Amino acid sequence: MRHIFKYSFISFLLIVLQATIMHLVTLEEITPDILAIWVVYLALSEGQLHATIWGFAIGLCFDLVTGNFIGLSALTKTMTGFVAGYFFNETRTRLTLGSYRFLLIVLLASLIQNTAYFIIFTRGTDIGLFQAVVRFGLTTTLYTGTLSLIPIFKFSRQSLM
Amino acid sequence: MQRLLNIIRFFKEYFVLGLLVIISLLLLSSNNNRQVRAIRSFTVGFVGAIQQALSVVPNVLELKNENAVLRQLNVNLSDEVSRLRDARLENLRLRTMLGLKERSPFHVLAADVVAKNLYLLRNTITLNVGEADGVKPDMPIISESGLVGKVITTSSHYAVGQLMFNRDFRASAKVLRSGVDGIIGWNGEDIVHLRNVGKKQDVQRGDIVVTSEYSNLFPRGIRIGVVSGTSEKPGSLLKDIEITPAANFTTLEQVFVVLVNPDPERVSLEQKTLSR
């Protein structure tokens, strides 16, 4: 119960951060997705079922906050939580969070999420499928993966101490 | 039930994923932006292509139902065609009869043949007109082709007619071309005979035979038939003249009763003369 409040609060802060601040670090129209990192963290901490539900809830809240495309982030963040949940190991959570494995999981989950997101998001425009996947999906994934190094450093230092 | 719950419990992550994906897709479809319109358009095209590809595979159940419906329709249409064909034939027949009625110098009454008896030596037909319609015994019966016979008995609403193909039938007749006269009678064949014609009388094959003015019952000029053959018997003074009747008795459906009565004065005088 305590975790729910904590996770809800952090989720709310990150949603606001993603919606308001993150565009400041946008490079060539590519914005890193801190919510994806957060959902992967939840998946590795709480398991697949919880991460799937959290992913949906966070994505839906983000859609409602931005009013951009209701349901799209809910769908893709649900996928992120579900995919990342496959790597849940209760006994190795801290080790995973503080190692390169976290980066790889973020990259994999983020790649799936962004591919789905941009394929849908770019429909009805001149942007083709390949461009949507490579130009937006892959680069956003790499940018998000880069950002995921921050929690890796944090958790690796904690595990050292 | 317990087993189902166990399955759901075992695959709960997948069930939750499926549920949340469905909710997400429903939310997505509630948007009306260019992306959703494009996806809808693509989906419609995709589903249409699949349906078109699958349409070559026959749906057996649908084909069976369609077949049953088509068979029923076929029966209905066949029935309708049959009735229309009957109506057309009846129409043609009635038109011909109407033409006869208009041409006929006599008062005639149209009647339907409601019964036929064509297998005896005394062939008869029953008509659906009777005394209430003014029909009396001895009135001639004609069709659009020619003489049929005469009325022999009547009731209020029915009349029985004696056909030419009846051993008791007699009619005074003449050959239209030469004016040779005789008496029509039947011997049980498909033809009638013109009797009492001398060997030297001019009668040829193909001559038209009509009722003569000598008849007390039949008005003059009603077509009886065509001479189909003549022959002479050795030792006889008379010719045997075969006449093919103009009317076809086997297909009779509608006829006319000629509303004429024999002149009573003439009948009385002739009977008086014969009784002397």
Tab-separated table of N, CA, C and O in Angstrom, chain A residues 48-49 52-53 56 60 69-72 74-75 82 86 120-121 123-125, chain B residues 12-14 16-17 20-21 23-25 27-28 31 33-36 38-39:
chain	number	residue	atom	x	y	z
A	48	GLN	N	5.904	-8.512	-13.641
A	48	GLN	CA	5.271	-8.248	-14.939
A	48	GLN	C	3.835	-7.728	-14.806
A	48	GLN	O	3.452	-6.765	-15.477
A	49	LEU	N	3.051	-8.386	-13.937
A	49	LEU	CA	1.638	-8.002	-13.807
A	49	LEU	C	1.502	-6.555	-13.348
A	49	LEU	O	0.771	-5.765	-13.958
A	52	THR	N	2.675	-4.069	-15.990
A	52	THR	CA	1.712	-3.915	-17.093
A	52	THR	C	0.618	-2.927	-16.696
A	52	THR	O	0.264	-2.018	-17.463
A	53	ILE	N	0.105	-3.113	-15.490
A	53	ILE	CA	-0.972	-2.229	-15.016
A	53	ILE	C	-0.444	-0.809	-14.810
A	53	ILE	O	-1.077	0.165	-15.223
A	56	PHE	N	0.034	0.915	-18.115
A	56	PHE	CA	-1.227	1.404	-18.670
A	56	PHE	C	-1.677	2.681	-17.964
A	56	PHE	O	-2.040	3.668	-18.623
A	60	LEU	N	-1.895	6.281	-19.701
A	60	LEU	CA	-3.218	6.924	-19.816
A	60	LEU	C	-3.196	8.316	-19.178
A	60	LEU	O	-3.734	9.274	-19.749
A	69	PHE	N	-3.128	12.281	-27.857
A	69	PHE	CA	-3.671	11.160	-28.621
A	69	PHE	C	-4.096	10.113	-27.587
A	69	PHE	O	-3.350	9.193	-27.271
A	70	ILE	N	-5.301	10.261	-27.087
A	70	ILE	CA	-5.765	9.448	-25.953
A	70	ILE	C	-5.695	7.956	-26.299
A	70	ILE	O	-6.250	7.521	-27.303
A	71	GLY	N	-4.964	7.233	-25.444
A	71	GLY	CA	-4.904	5.779	-25.615
A	71	GLY	C	-3.593	5.296	-26.204
A	71	GLY	O	-3.228	4.143	-26.005
A	72	LEU	N	-2.878	6.192	-26.909
A	72	LEU	CA	-1.652	5.736	-27.584
A	72	LEU	C	-0.538	5.440	-26.576
A	72	LEU	O	0.081	4.371	-26.621
A	74	ALA	N	-1.005	4.927	-23.422
A	74	ALA	CA	-1.525	3.847	-22.564
A	74	ALA	C	-1.189	2.502	-23.194
A	74	ALA	O	-0.740	1.575	-22.505
A	75	LEU	N	-1.399	2.403	-24.491
A	75	LEU	CA	-1.123	1.143	-25.189
A	75	LEU	C	0.365	0.802	-25.178
A	75	LEU	O	0.762	-0.316	-24.822
A	82	PHE	N	4.909	-4.855	-19.871
A	82	PHE	CA	4.772	-6.299	-20.080
A	82	PHE	C	6.103	-6.912	-20.546
A	82	PHE	O	6.534	-7.941	-20.030
A	86	TYR	N	9.265	-9.486	-18.196
A	86	TYR	CA	9.870	-10.803	-18.423
A	86	TYR	C	11.221	-10.944	-17.716
A	86	TYR	O	11.682	-12.051	-17.454
A	120	ILE	N	2.024	4.156	-35.274
A	120	ILE	CA	0.639	4.647	-35.179
A	120	ILE	C	0.601	6.167	-35.332
A	120	ILE	O	-0.228	6.714	-36.055
A	121	PHE	N	1.563	6.835	-34.655
A	121	PHE	CA	1.519	8.292	-34.607
A	121	PHE	C	1.741	8.945	-35.970
A	121	PHE	O	1.237	10.029	-36.236
A	123	ARG	N	0.834	7.696	-38.842
A	123	ARG	CA	-0.155	7.344	-39.890
A	123	ARG	C	-0.890	8.615	-40.330
A	123	ARG	O	-1.103	9.524	-39.527
A	124	GLY	N	-1.263	8.640	-41.566
A	124	GLY	CA	-1.975	9.800	-42.107
A	124	GLY	C	-1.043	10.944	-42.455
A	124	GLY	O	-1.501	12.035	-42.783
A	125	THR	N	0.294	10.697	-42.356
A	125	THR	CA	1.268	11.736	-42.738
A	125	THR	C	2.127	11.205	-43.890
A	125	THR	O	1.927	10.072	-44.343
B	12	LYS	N	-2.546	-14.979	-15.840
B	12	LYS	CA	-3.141	-13.684	-15.477
B	12	LYS	C	-2.451	-12.504	-16.149
B	12	LYS	O	-3.103	-11.539	-16.531
B	13	GLU	N	-1.128	-12.605	-16.335
B	13	GLU	CA	-0.410	-11.506	-16.983
B	13	GLU	C	-0.913	-11.283	-18.409
B	13	GLU	O	-1.089	-10.143	-18.846
B	14	TYR	N	-1.165	-12.390	-19.072
B	14	TYR	CA	-1.629	-12.280	-20.468
B	14	TYR	C	-3.063	-11.765	-20.535
B	14	TYR	O	-3.415	-10.977	-21.412
B	16	VAL	N	-4.469	-9.833	-18.309
B	16	VAL	CA	-4.430	-8.401	-17.977
B	16	VAL	C	-3.908	-7.602	-19.168
B	16	VAL	O	-4.463	-6.552	-19.513
B	17	LEU	N	-2.850	-8.124	-19.793
B	17	LEU	CA	-2.319	-7.439	-20.981
B	17	LEU	C	-3.401	-7.304	-22.053
B	17	LEU	O	-3.604	-6.209	-22.614
B	20	LEU	N	-6.018	-4.721	-21.037
B	20	LEU	CA	-5.534	-3.336	-21.121
B	20	LEU	C	-5.301	-2.901	-22.567
B	20	LEU	O	-5.542	-1.743	-22.916
B	21	VAL	N	-4.850	-3.815	-23.388
B	21	VAL	CA	-4.664	-3.487	-24.815
B	21	VAL	C	-6.014	-3.174	-25.457
B	21	VAL	O	-6.144	-2.225	-26.235
B	23	ILE	N	-8.688	-2.055	-23.933
B	23	ILE	CA	-9.132	-0.738	-23.436
B	23	ILE	C	-8.384	0.371	-24.169
B	23	ILE	O	-8.980	1.369	-24.593
B	24	SER	N	-7.075	0.169	-24.342
B	24	SER	CA	-6.267	1.182	-25.039
B	24	SER	C	-6.751	1.381	-26.475
B	24	SER	O	-6.857	2.521	-26.957
B	25	LEU	N	-7.039	0.268	-27.138
B	25	LEU	CA	-7.506	0.374	-28.532
B	25	LEU	C	-8.861	1.059	-28.611
B	25	LEU	O	-9.130	1.834	-29.543
B	27	LEU	N	-9.895	3.291	-26.519
B	27	LEU	CA	-9.603	4.717	-26.311
B	27	LEU	C	-9.028	5.334	-27.577
B	27	LEU	O	-9.391	6.456	-27.959
B	28	LEU	N	-8.135	4.588	-28.223
B	28	LEU	CA	-7.549	5.084	-29.475
B	28	LEU	C	-8.633	5.340	-30.524
B	28	LEU	O	-8.613	6.348	-31.227
B	31	ASN	N	-10.636	8.583	-30.664
B	31	ASN	CA	-10.061	9.807	-31.240
B	31	ASN	C	-10.580	9.997	-32.670
B	31	ASN	O	-10.980	9.039	-33.322
B	33	ASN	N	-8.661	11.954	-35.014
B	33	ASN	CA	-7.594	12.720	-35.654
B	33	ASN	C	-7.151	12.025	-36.946
B	33	ASN	O	-7.684	10.975	-37.310
B	34	ARG	N	-6.189	12.607	-37.597
B	34	ARG	CA	-5.781	12.078	-38.910
B	34	ARG	C	-5.213	10.658	-38.795
B	34	ARG	O	-5.405	9.830	-39.677
B	35	GLN	N	-4.538	10.380	-37.689
B	35	GLN	CA	-3.949	9.053	-37.513
B	35	GLN	C	-5.047	7.970	-37.469
B	35	GLN	O	-4.957	6.945	-38.157
B	36	VAL	N	-6.056	8.250	-36.662
B	36	VAL	CA	-7.129	7.254	-36.518
B	36	VAL	C	-7.893	7.104	-37.828
B	36	VAL	O	-8.253	5.993	-38.227
B	38	ALA	N	-6.645	7.526	-40.768
B	38	ALA	CA	-5.779	6.751	-41.670
B	38	ALA	C	-5.810	5.267	-41.317
B	38	ALA	O	-5.871	4.409	-42.200
B	39	ILE	N	-5.772	4.983	-40.002
B	39	ILE	CA	-5.798	3.573	-39.574
B	39	ILE	C	-7.146	2.934	-39.934
B	39	ILE	O	-7.193	1.795	-40.399
